[in-house]
Short mmCIF file of N, CA and C in Angstrom, two decimals:
data_model
loop_
_atom_site.label_atom_id
_atom_site.label_comp_id
_atom_site.label_asym_id
_atom_site.label_seq_id
_atom_site.Cartn_x
_atom_site.Cartn_y
_atom_site.Cartn_z
N MET A 4 0.64 8.42 15.01
CA MET A 4 1.28 7.86 13.81
C MET A 4 1.75 6.45 14.10
N SER A 5 1.60 5.57 13.12
CA SER A 5 1.99 4.18 13.32
C SER A 5 2.67 3.65 12.06
N THR A 6 3.36 2.54 12.23
CA THR A 6 4.02 1.86 11.12
C THR A 6 3.35 0.50 10.92
N THR A 7 3.09 0.14 9.67
CA THR A 7 2.51 -1.17 9.37
C THR A 7 3.62 -2.18 9.16
N LEU A 8 3.53 -3.30 9.88
CA LEU A 8 4.49 -4.39 9.73
C LEU A 8 3.76 -5.62 9.23
N GLU A 9 4.26 -6.20 8.16
CA GLU A 9 3.72 -7.48 7.71
C GLU A 9 4.26 -8.55 8.66
N ALA A 10 3.35 -9.29 9.27
CA ALA A 10 3.75 -10.29 10.26
C ALA A 10 3.19 -11.65 9.85
N ALA A 11 4.08 -12.62 9.71
CA ALA A 11 3.67 -13.98 9.35
C ALA A 11 3.60 -14.82 10.62
N VAL A 12 2.56 -15.63 10.72
CA VAL A 12 2.43 -16.53 11.87
C VAL A 12 3.46 -17.64 11.74
N ARG A 13 4.19 -17.88 12.82
CA ARG A 13 5.20 -18.95 12.83
C ARG A 13 4.54 -20.25 13.25
N GLU A 14 4.68 -21.25 12.41
CA GLU A 14 4.13 -22.57 12.72
C GLU A 14 5.07 -23.34 13.64
N LYS A 15 6.37 -23.03 13.54
CA LYS A 15 7.37 -23.73 14.35
C LYS A 15 8.15 -22.72 15.18
N VAL A 16 8.46 -23.09 16.41
CA VAL A 16 9.25 -22.23 17.29
C VAL A 16 10.46 -23.02 17.77
N GLY A 17 11.38 -22.35 18.41
CA GLY A 17 12.59 -23.00 18.90
C GLY A 17 13.82 -22.33 18.34
N THR A 18 14.96 -22.64 18.94
CA THR A 18 16.22 -21.98 18.60
C THR A 18 16.60 -22.16 17.13
N ARG A 19 16.47 -23.39 16.63
CA ARG A 19 16.89 -23.66 15.24
C ARG A 19 16.06 -22.86 14.24
N HIS A 20 14.75 -22.83 14.46
CA HIS A 20 13.87 -22.09 13.55
C HIS A 20 14.08 -20.58 13.67
N ALA A 21 14.33 -20.10 14.90
CA ALA A 21 14.58 -18.68 15.10
C ALA A 21 15.87 -18.26 14.40
N ARG A 22 16.88 -19.12 14.48
CA ARG A 22 18.16 -18.82 13.82
C ARG A 22 17.98 -18.74 12.31
N ALA A 23 17.18 -19.62 11.75
CA ALA A 23 16.93 -19.62 10.31
C ALA A 23 16.18 -18.35 9.89
N LEU A 24 15.24 -17.90 10.72
CA LEU A 24 14.52 -16.66 10.43
C LEU A 24 15.47 -15.47 10.39
N ARG A 25 16.34 -15.39 11.39
CA ARG A 25 17.28 -14.26 11.45
C ARG A 25 18.22 -14.27 10.25
N ALA A 26 18.63 -15.45 9.82
CA ALA A 26 19.50 -15.56 8.64
C ALA A 26 18.79 -15.07 7.39
N ALA A 27 17.45 -15.13 7.41
CA ALA A 27 16.66 -14.69 6.26
C ALA A 27 16.21 -13.24 6.40
N GLY A 28 16.76 -12.52 7.39
CA GLY A 28 16.42 -11.10 7.56
C GLY A 28 15.12 -10.86 8.30
N LYS A 29 14.68 -11.85 9.07
CA LYS A 29 13.45 -11.72 9.85
C LYS A 29 13.78 -11.70 11.34
N ILE A 30 12.86 -11.16 12.13
CA ILE A 30 12.99 -11.20 13.59
C ILE A 30 11.85 -12.04 14.15
N PRO A 31 12.17 -13.05 14.96
CA PRO A 31 11.10 -13.77 15.65
C PRO A 31 10.39 -12.79 16.59
N ALA A 32 9.07 -12.89 16.63
CA ALA A 32 8.28 -11.99 17.47
C ALA A 32 7.10 -12.74 18.05
N SER A 33 6.44 -12.09 19.00
CA SER A 33 5.22 -12.69 19.56
C SER A 33 4.25 -11.56 19.89
N LEU A 34 2.99 -11.91 19.91
CA LEU A 34 1.93 -10.97 20.27
C LEU A 34 1.21 -11.56 21.47
N GLN A 35 1.26 -10.82 22.59
CA GLN A 35 0.66 -11.31 23.82
C GLN A 35 -0.84 -11.59 23.67
N ARG A 36 -1.31 -12.54 24.43
CA ARG A 36 -2.75 -12.82 24.44
C ARG A 36 -3.47 -11.67 25.13
N SER A 37 -4.72 -11.49 24.78
CA SER A 37 -5.59 -10.53 25.45
C SER A 37 -6.81 -11.29 25.94
N ASP A 38 -7.78 -10.59 26.49
CA ASP A 38 -8.96 -11.26 27.06
C ASP A 38 -9.67 -12.15 26.05
N ASP A 39 -9.74 -11.70 24.81
CA ASP A 39 -10.51 -12.46 23.81
C ASP A 39 -9.70 -12.93 22.61
N LYS A 40 -8.37 -12.71 22.66
CA LYS A 40 -7.54 -13.11 21.52
C LYS A 40 -6.33 -13.89 22.02
N PRO A 41 -5.87 -14.89 21.22
CA PRO A 41 -4.79 -15.76 21.68
C PRO A 41 -3.39 -15.17 21.48
N HIS A 42 -2.43 -15.77 22.14
CA HIS A 42 -1.01 -15.49 21.92
C HIS A 42 -0.65 -15.96 20.51
N LEU A 43 0.17 -15.17 19.82
CA LEU A 43 0.61 -15.55 18.47
C LEU A 43 2.13 -15.47 18.37
N ASP A 44 2.75 -16.46 17.75
CA ASP A 44 4.17 -16.42 17.43
C ASP A 44 4.29 -15.92 16.00
N LEU A 45 5.11 -14.87 15.81
CA LEU A 45 5.18 -14.18 14.51
C LEU A 45 6.61 -14.06 14.01
N ALA A 46 6.73 -13.60 12.78
CA ALA A 46 8.01 -13.22 12.20
C ALA A 46 7.80 -11.91 11.47
N ILE A 47 8.69 -10.93 11.71
CA ILE A 47 8.59 -9.63 11.06
C ILE A 47 9.89 -9.31 10.34
N ASP A 48 9.83 -8.38 9.39
CA ASP A 48 11.01 -7.99 8.62
C ASP A 48 11.93 -7.14 9.49
N GLU A 49 13.18 -7.56 9.59
CA GLU A 49 14.14 -6.88 10.47
C GLU A 49 14.38 -5.43 10.03
N GLU A 50 14.63 -5.20 8.75
CA GLU A 50 14.98 -3.87 8.27
C GLU A 50 13.82 -2.89 8.44
N VAL A 51 12.60 -3.32 8.13
CA VAL A 51 11.43 -2.45 8.28
C VAL A 51 11.24 -2.06 9.75
N PHE A 52 11.40 -3.05 10.64
CA PHE A 52 11.24 -2.77 12.07
C PHE A 52 12.32 -1.81 12.57
N LEU A 53 13.57 -2.06 12.19
CA LEU A 53 14.66 -1.19 12.66
C LEU A 53 14.51 0.23 12.12
N THR A 54 14.04 0.37 10.89
CA THR A 54 13.80 1.70 10.32
C THR A 54 12.74 2.44 11.14
N ALA A 55 11.68 1.75 11.51
CA ALA A 55 10.63 2.36 12.33
C ALA A 55 11.17 2.75 13.70
N ARG A 56 12.01 1.93 14.29
CA ARG A 56 12.60 2.25 15.59
C ARG A 56 13.49 3.49 15.51
N ARG A 57 14.25 3.60 14.42
CA ARG A 57 15.12 4.77 14.24
C ARG A 57 14.30 6.04 14.10
N GLN A 58 13.08 5.92 13.59
CA GLN A 58 12.19 7.07 13.43
C GLN A 58 11.32 7.29 14.68
N HIS A 59 11.69 6.61 15.77
CA HIS A 59 11.01 6.75 17.07
C HIS A 59 9.53 6.40 17.00
N GLN A 60 9.20 5.39 16.21
CA GLN A 60 7.82 4.91 16.17
C GLN A 60 7.53 4.10 17.43
N HIS A 61 6.37 4.34 18.00
CA HIS A 61 5.96 3.59 19.19
C HIS A 61 4.82 2.62 18.87
N LEU A 62 3.95 3.02 17.95
CA LEU A 62 2.74 2.27 17.66
C LEU A 62 2.90 1.52 16.34
N TYR A 63 2.47 0.25 16.33
CA TYR A 63 2.60 -0.58 15.14
C TYR A 63 1.26 -1.20 14.77
N GLU A 64 1.02 -1.28 13.47
CA GLU A 64 -0.13 -2.01 12.94
C GLU A 64 0.43 -3.31 12.38
N LEU A 65 0.15 -4.41 13.07
CA LEU A 65 0.63 -5.71 12.60
C LEU A 65 -0.40 -6.30 11.65
N SER A 66 0.03 -6.51 10.42
CA SER A 66 -0.85 -7.12 9.42
C SER A 66 -0.62 -8.62 9.43
N ILE A 67 -1.60 -9.36 9.98
CA ILE A 67 -1.46 -10.80 10.17
C ILE A 67 -2.56 -11.51 9.38
N GLY A 68 -2.20 -12.06 8.24
CA GLY A 68 -3.19 -12.77 7.43
C GLY A 68 -4.38 -11.91 7.04
N GLY A 69 -4.11 -10.64 6.75
CA GLY A 69 -5.18 -9.74 6.34
C GLY A 69 -5.88 -9.04 7.50
N GLN A 70 -5.60 -9.45 8.73
CA GLN A 70 -6.18 -8.81 9.91
C GLN A 70 -5.15 -7.84 10.52
N ILE A 71 -5.63 -6.72 11.02
CA ILE A 71 -4.75 -5.72 11.62
C ILE A 71 -4.86 -5.77 13.14
N GLU A 72 -3.71 -5.85 13.79
CA GLU A 72 -3.63 -5.79 15.25
C GLU A 72 -2.79 -4.57 15.61
N THR A 73 -3.37 -3.68 16.41
CA THR A 73 -2.64 -2.49 16.86
C THR A 73 -1.85 -2.87 18.11
N ALA A 74 -0.55 -2.57 18.10
CA ALA A 74 0.30 -3.05 19.19
C ALA A 74 1.44 -2.09 19.51
N LEU A 75 1.92 -2.23 20.73
CA LEU A 75 3.13 -1.54 21.20
C LEU A 75 4.19 -2.60 21.48
N VAL A 76 5.46 -2.19 21.43
CA VAL A 76 6.53 -3.10 21.83
C VAL A 76 6.50 -3.21 23.35
N ASN A 77 6.40 -4.44 23.83
CA ASN A 77 6.40 -4.67 25.27
C ASN A 77 7.81 -4.96 25.78
N GLU A 78 8.58 -5.68 24.95
CA GLU A 78 9.93 -6.03 25.37
C GLU A 78 10.78 -6.39 24.16
N LEU A 79 12.05 -6.01 24.23
CA LEU A 79 13.02 -6.37 23.19
C LEU A 79 14.09 -7.25 23.83
N ALA A 80 14.45 -8.34 23.16
CA ALA A 80 15.56 -9.18 23.60
C ALA A 80 16.72 -8.98 22.63
N TRP A 81 17.88 -8.58 23.18
CA TRP A 81 19.06 -8.31 22.37
C TRP A 81 20.08 -9.44 22.54
N ASP A 82 21.01 -9.52 21.57
CA ASP A 82 22.09 -10.47 21.72
C ASP A 82 23.04 -9.98 22.81
N VAL A 83 24.02 -10.82 23.17
CA VAL A 83 24.90 -10.48 24.30
C VAL A 83 25.72 -9.23 24.05
N PHE A 84 25.91 -8.85 22.80
CA PHE A 84 26.69 -7.66 22.48
C PHE A 84 25.81 -6.41 22.35
N GLY A 85 24.49 -6.59 22.44
CA GLY A 85 23.57 -5.47 22.31
C GLY A 85 23.53 -4.89 20.91
N GLU A 86 23.87 -5.71 19.92
CA GLU A 86 23.96 -5.22 18.54
C GLU A 86 22.78 -5.65 17.66
N ARG A 87 22.14 -6.75 18.03
CA ARG A 87 21.08 -7.27 17.18
C ARG A 87 19.89 -7.71 18.03
N ILE A 88 18.70 -7.39 17.55
CA ILE A 88 17.48 -7.80 18.25
C ILE A 88 17.19 -9.26 17.95
N LEU A 89 17.05 -10.04 19.01
CA LEU A 89 16.78 -11.47 18.85
C LEU A 89 15.29 -11.79 18.84
N HIS A 90 14.51 -10.96 19.55
CA HIS A 90 13.08 -11.24 19.66
C HIS A 90 12.34 -9.96 20.05
N VAL A 91 11.13 -9.80 19.52
CA VAL A 91 10.28 -8.66 19.86
C VAL A 91 8.97 -9.20 20.44
N GLU A 92 8.61 -8.69 21.60
CA GLU A 92 7.31 -9.05 22.18
C GLU A 92 6.39 -7.85 22.07
N PHE A 93 5.26 -8.02 21.39
CA PHE A 93 4.28 -6.96 21.25
C PHE A 93 3.11 -7.19 22.20
N ARG A 94 2.41 -6.12 22.54
CA ARG A 94 1.15 -6.25 23.28
C ARG A 94 0.06 -5.45 22.57
N ARG A 95 -1.12 -6.03 22.54
CA ARG A 95 -2.26 -5.39 21.88
C ARG A 95 -2.70 -4.15 22.65
N VAL A 96 -3.08 -3.09 21.92
CA VAL A 96 -3.61 -1.89 22.54
C VAL A 96 -4.73 -1.34 21.66
N ASP A 97 -5.54 -0.48 22.26
CA ASP A 97 -6.57 0.26 21.54
C ASP A 97 -6.03 1.68 21.40
N ARG A 98 -5.88 2.15 20.17
CA ARG A 98 -5.26 3.47 19.97
C ARG A 98 -6.07 4.61 20.57
N HIS A 99 -7.33 4.35 20.94
CA HIS A 99 -8.18 5.41 21.50
C HIS A 99 -8.27 5.35 23.02
N LYS A 100 -7.65 4.33 23.63
CA LYS A 100 -7.71 4.19 25.08
C LYS A 100 -6.31 4.37 25.68
N LYS A 101 -6.27 5.02 26.85
CA LYS A 101 -5.00 5.23 27.51
C LYS A 101 -4.40 3.90 27.96
N THR A 102 -3.09 3.82 27.89
CA THR A 102 -2.38 2.63 28.32
C THR A 102 -1.11 3.07 29.05
N ASP A 103 -0.59 2.21 29.90
CA ASP A 103 0.65 2.51 30.61
C ASP A 103 1.84 2.09 29.76
N VAL A 104 2.84 2.94 29.72
CA VAL A 104 4.03 2.63 28.94
C VAL A 104 5.24 3.33 29.58
N PRO A 105 6.38 2.63 29.70
CA PRO A 105 7.58 3.28 30.23
C PRO A 105 8.27 4.10 29.14
N VAL A 106 8.73 5.29 29.50
CA VAL A 106 9.47 6.13 28.54
C VAL A 106 10.75 6.61 29.23
N PRO A 107 11.81 6.85 28.46
CA PRO A 107 13.06 7.33 29.04
C PRO A 107 12.91 8.72 29.65
N ILE A 108 13.69 8.98 30.68
CA ILE A 108 13.75 10.30 31.30
C ILE A 108 14.93 11.05 30.71
N GLU A 109 14.69 12.29 30.29
CA GLU A 109 15.76 13.16 29.77
C GLU A 109 15.99 14.29 30.78
N TYR A 110 17.16 14.31 31.37
CA TYR A 110 17.49 15.35 32.35
C TYR A 110 18.04 16.56 31.61
N PHE A 111 17.45 17.73 31.88
CA PHE A 111 17.80 18.94 31.14
C PHE A 111 18.34 19.99 32.10
N GLY A 112 19.55 20.53 31.79
CA GLY A 112 20.15 21.56 32.60
C GLY A 112 21.14 20.99 33.60
N ASN A 113 21.71 21.89 34.41
CA ASN A 113 22.69 21.51 35.42
C ASN A 113 22.36 22.20 36.73
N PRO A 114 22.49 21.47 37.85
CA PRO A 114 22.26 22.13 39.14
C PRO A 114 23.26 23.26 39.36
N LYS A 115 22.90 24.22 40.26
CA LYS A 115 23.81 25.33 40.56
C LYS A 115 25.14 24.83 41.09
N SER A 116 25.07 23.84 41.96
CA SER A 116 26.27 23.18 42.46
C SER A 116 25.87 21.80 42.93
N GLY A 117 26.86 20.99 43.23
CA GLY A 117 26.55 19.64 43.65
C GLY A 117 26.48 18.69 42.47
N LEU A 118 26.14 17.47 42.79
CA LEU A 118 26.12 16.39 41.79
C LEU A 118 24.70 15.88 41.63
N LEU A 119 24.22 15.83 40.38
CA LEU A 119 22.89 15.29 40.10
C LEU A 119 22.96 13.77 40.13
N VAL A 120 22.13 13.17 40.97
CA VAL A 120 22.07 11.71 41.08
C VAL A 120 20.77 11.23 40.43
N HIS A 121 20.91 10.46 39.36
CA HIS A 121 19.74 9.92 38.66
C HIS A 121 19.27 8.68 39.40
N LEU A 122 18.12 8.72 40.00
CA LEU A 122 17.58 7.57 40.70
C LEU A 122 16.72 6.71 39.78
N MET A 123 16.24 7.30 38.68
CA MET A 123 15.43 6.58 37.70
C MET A 123 15.86 6.99 36.31
N THR A 124 15.83 6.04 35.37
CA THR A 124 16.18 6.36 33.99
C THR A 124 14.96 6.33 33.08
N GLU A 125 13.85 5.78 33.59
CA GLU A 125 12.60 5.80 32.84
C GLU A 125 11.43 5.93 33.80
N LEU A 126 10.30 6.37 33.26
CA LEU A 126 9.12 6.62 34.07
C LEU A 126 7.91 6.05 33.35
N THR A 127 7.02 5.40 34.09
CA THR A 127 5.82 4.84 33.48
C THR A 127 4.72 5.89 33.45
N ILE A 128 4.24 6.16 32.25
CA ILE A 128 3.22 7.18 32.04
C ILE A 128 1.94 6.52 31.53
N SER A 129 0.88 7.31 31.48
CA SER A 129 -0.39 6.83 30.93
C SER A 129 -0.85 7.81 29.85
N THR A 130 -1.08 7.28 28.66
CA THR A 130 -1.53 8.12 27.55
C THR A 130 -2.07 7.22 26.44
N THR A 131 -2.66 7.82 25.42
CA THR A 131 -3.11 7.02 24.29
C THR A 131 -1.89 6.63 23.45
N PRO A 132 -1.93 5.48 22.79
CA PRO A 132 -0.78 5.02 22.01
C PRO A 132 -0.30 6.01 20.95
N ASP A 133 -1.22 6.82 20.40
CA ASP A 133 -0.83 7.80 19.39
C ASP A 133 -0.06 8.98 19.98
N ASN A 134 -0.07 9.12 21.31
CA ASN A 134 0.46 10.31 21.95
C ASN A 134 1.68 10.04 22.83
N ILE A 135 2.32 8.89 22.63
CA ILE A 135 3.47 8.54 23.48
C ILE A 135 4.67 9.42 23.13
N PRO A 136 5.22 10.15 24.11
CA PRO A 136 6.40 10.97 23.82
C PRO A 136 7.66 10.12 23.75
N ASP A 137 8.70 10.65 23.08
CA ASP A 137 9.97 9.93 23.01
C ASP A 137 10.64 9.90 24.39
N THR A 138 10.50 11.01 25.13
CA THR A 138 11.08 11.11 26.46
C THR A 138 10.17 11.96 27.35
N VAL A 139 10.44 11.89 28.64
CA VAL A 139 9.85 12.82 29.60
C VAL A 139 10.99 13.70 30.09
N VAL A 140 10.84 15.01 29.96
CA VAL A 140 11.92 15.94 30.31
C VAL A 140 11.82 16.33 31.78
N VAL A 141 12.94 16.21 32.49
CA VAL A 141 13.04 16.63 33.88
C VAL A 141 14.03 17.79 33.93
N LYS A 142 13.54 18.97 34.30
CA LYS A 142 14.39 20.16 34.36
C LYS A 142 15.11 20.22 35.70
N VAL A 143 16.44 20.27 35.64
CA VAL A 143 17.23 20.26 36.87
C VAL A 143 18.09 21.50 37.02
N GLY A 144 18.02 22.43 36.05
CA GLY A 144 18.79 23.66 36.15
C GLY A 144 18.39 24.49 37.36
N GLU A 145 19.35 25.14 37.95
CA GLU A 145 19.14 26.04 39.08
C GLU A 145 18.80 25.33 40.39
N LEU A 146 18.86 24.00 40.42
CA LEU A 146 18.57 23.30 41.67
C LEU A 146 19.74 23.44 42.63
N GLU A 147 19.41 23.50 43.91
CA GLU A 147 20.42 23.63 44.96
C GLU A 147 20.74 22.25 45.53
N PRO A 148 21.92 22.10 46.16
CA PRO A 148 22.24 20.83 46.83
C PRO A 148 21.16 20.48 47.85
N GLY A 149 20.80 19.20 47.87
CA GLY A 149 19.75 18.75 48.78
C GLY A 149 18.38 18.69 48.13
N ALA A 150 18.24 19.29 46.95
CA ALA A 150 16.95 19.29 46.26
C ALA A 150 16.60 17.89 45.79
N VAL A 151 15.33 17.57 45.87
CA VAL A 151 14.82 16.26 45.43
C VAL A 151 13.70 16.49 44.42
N ILE A 152 13.71 15.71 43.34
CA ILE A 152 12.63 15.77 42.35
C ILE A 152 11.83 14.48 42.48
N THR A 153 10.53 14.63 42.69
CA THR A 153 9.64 13.47 42.78
C THR A 153 8.87 13.32 41.47
N ALA A 154 8.25 12.17 41.29
CA ALA A 154 7.49 11.90 40.07
C ALA A 154 6.39 12.93 39.87
N ALA A 155 5.74 13.33 40.96
CA ALA A 155 4.62 14.28 40.86
C ALA A 155 5.07 15.67 40.43
N MET A 156 6.35 15.98 40.59
CA MET A 156 6.86 17.31 40.24
C MET A 156 7.18 17.45 38.76
N ILE A 157 7.19 16.33 38.01
CA ILE A 157 7.57 16.38 36.60
C ILE A 157 6.42 16.91 35.76
N GLU A 158 6.73 17.89 34.93
CA GLU A 158 5.73 18.47 34.04
C GLU A 158 5.52 17.53 32.85
N MET A 159 4.31 17.06 32.70
CA MET A 159 4.01 16.11 31.63
C MET A 159 3.53 16.83 30.37
N PRO A 160 3.80 16.25 29.19
CA PRO A 160 3.26 16.82 27.95
C PRO A 160 1.74 16.74 27.96
N GLU A 161 1.12 17.50 27.09
CA GLU A 161 -0.34 17.51 27.00
C GLU A 161 -0.87 16.11 26.68
N GLY A 162 -1.89 15.69 27.41
CA GLY A 162 -2.50 14.39 27.19
C GLY A 162 -1.77 13.23 27.84
N VAL A 163 -0.73 13.55 28.62
CA VAL A 163 0.07 12.52 29.28
C VAL A 163 -0.02 12.73 30.78
N GLU A 164 -0.15 11.64 31.52
CA GLU A 164 -0.16 11.73 32.98
C GLU A 164 0.65 10.60 33.57
N LEU A 165 0.98 10.74 34.83
CA LEU A 165 1.72 9.72 35.55
C LEU A 165 0.85 8.48 35.70
N SER A 166 1.44 7.31 35.50
CA SER A 166 0.70 6.07 35.67
C SER A 166 0.23 5.95 37.12
N GLU A 167 -0.93 5.35 37.31
CA GLU A 167 -1.45 5.12 38.67
C GLU A 167 -0.56 4.16 39.44
N ASP A 168 0.27 3.39 38.72
CA ASP A 168 1.17 2.44 39.39
C ASP A 168 2.40 3.11 39.98
N VAL A 169 2.61 4.39 39.66
CA VAL A 169 3.76 5.13 40.17
C VAL A 169 3.31 6.02 41.31
N GLU A 170 3.93 5.85 42.47
CA GLU A 170 3.60 6.71 43.61
C GLU A 170 4.09 8.13 43.33
N PRO A 171 3.23 9.13 43.55
CA PRO A 171 3.62 10.52 43.25
C PRO A 171 4.88 10.97 43.98
N ASP A 172 5.13 10.42 45.19
CA ASP A 172 6.30 10.87 45.95
C ASP A 172 7.56 10.04 45.67
N THR A 173 7.50 9.20 44.62
CA THR A 173 8.69 8.44 44.21
C THR A 173 9.80 9.40 43.81
N GLU A 174 10.98 9.22 44.38
CA GLU A 174 12.11 10.10 44.05
C GLU A 174 12.70 9.71 42.70
N VAL A 175 12.82 10.69 41.84
CA VAL A 175 13.35 10.48 40.49
C VAL A 175 14.81 10.89 40.41
N ALA A 176 15.14 11.98 41.09
CA ALA A 176 16.53 12.47 41.11
C ALA A 176 16.73 13.33 42.35
N ARG A 177 17.98 13.51 42.72
CA ARG A 177 18.31 14.40 43.83
C ARG A 177 19.67 15.04 43.55
N VAL A 178 19.92 16.16 44.22
CA VAL A 178 21.19 16.85 44.05
C VAL A 178 22.00 16.65 45.32
N ALA A 179 23.13 15.97 45.19
CA ALA A 179 24.01 15.72 46.33
C ALA A 179 24.94 16.91 46.53
N ALA A 180 25.23 17.21 47.79
CA ALA A 180 26.14 18.31 48.10
C ALA A 180 27.53 17.98 47.59
N PRO A 181 28.27 19.00 47.11
CA PRO A 181 29.63 18.72 46.62
C PRO A 181 30.55 18.30 47.75
N ARG A 182 31.43 17.38 47.48
CA ARG A 182 32.39 16.93 48.49
C ARG A 182 33.57 17.88 48.56
N ALA A 183 34.09 18.06 49.76
CA ALA A 183 35.28 18.90 49.91
C ALA A 183 36.46 18.12 49.37
N VAL A 184 37.18 18.74 48.45
CA VAL A 184 38.30 18.03 47.83
C VAL A 184 39.65 18.47 48.40
N ALA A 185 39.66 19.65 49.00
CA ALA A 185 40.93 20.14 49.54
C ALA A 185 41.11 19.64 50.97
N GLU A 186 42.27 19.11 51.26
CA GLU A 186 42.55 18.69 52.62
C GLU A 186 42.90 19.90 53.45
N GLU A 187 42.66 19.80 54.76
CA GLU A 187 43.00 20.91 55.64
C GLU A 187 44.51 21.10 55.63
N ALA A 188 44.90 22.37 55.56
CA ALA A 188 46.33 22.66 55.62
C ALA A 188 46.82 22.43 57.04
N PRO A 189 48.05 21.94 57.24
CA PRO A 189 48.54 21.72 58.60
C PRO A 189 48.66 23.03 59.37
N ALA A 190 48.39 22.97 60.67
CA ALA A 190 48.48 24.18 61.49
C ALA A 190 49.93 24.65 61.53
N GLU A 191 50.14 25.96 61.82
CA GLU A 191 51.47 26.54 61.82
C GLU A 191 52.37 25.82 62.81
N GLY A 192 53.53 25.41 62.37
CA GLY A 192 54.47 24.74 63.25
C GLY A 192 54.32 23.23 63.25
N GLU A 193 53.20 22.72 62.62
CA GLU A 193 53.01 21.27 62.56
C GLU A 193 53.58 20.73 61.27
N ALA A 194 54.10 19.54 61.37
CA ALA A 194 54.59 18.88 60.15
C ALA A 194 53.42 18.24 59.44
N PRO A 195 53.42 18.24 58.13
CA PRO A 195 52.34 17.57 57.40
C PRO A 195 52.27 16.09 57.77
N ALA A 196 51.07 15.56 57.84
CA ALA A 196 50.91 14.14 58.14
C ALA A 196 51.43 13.30 56.98
N GLU A 197 52.04 12.18 57.33
CA GLU A 197 52.58 11.29 56.28
C GLU A 197 51.70 10.07 56.14
#
């Protein structure tokens, strides 16, 4: 599933022009160059894009002067408060070919004891653009202290696999042993340490 975004080519770039676009309800954007197509500076509708993001859309059809470019978001630039998107960078993809994309990791469950240490918050997977999951679930319930979860141990959704750029033995999470919180009681006849 994809969302169509009307994208206008920007003739002028720079801070002043970007500010004027944002004031008009647009987001400055760009489309990365590919082997046979050039880099493009674009402007997209802020509300339409944010609505698609809230609906967990990953794939976009950019309508540029009557031509359609299928793209994924490559990078988002936010303001210093993390409240507004300042710029969107798209990259061209073929919806029928697998591509690498980072997705958030969702940790599910609780270890039997100890503390779960998240070593990674996202994982790069390989799948077709139409099949990108919202998250990759890592089950951590029933794990014992000392247990380690590697990238290769994560169960992937159908049609999704670990990116070749990720080493299978990369540690994703581990369970640390619980720390002793009680101090030793003083031996009989000894005064407590001060």
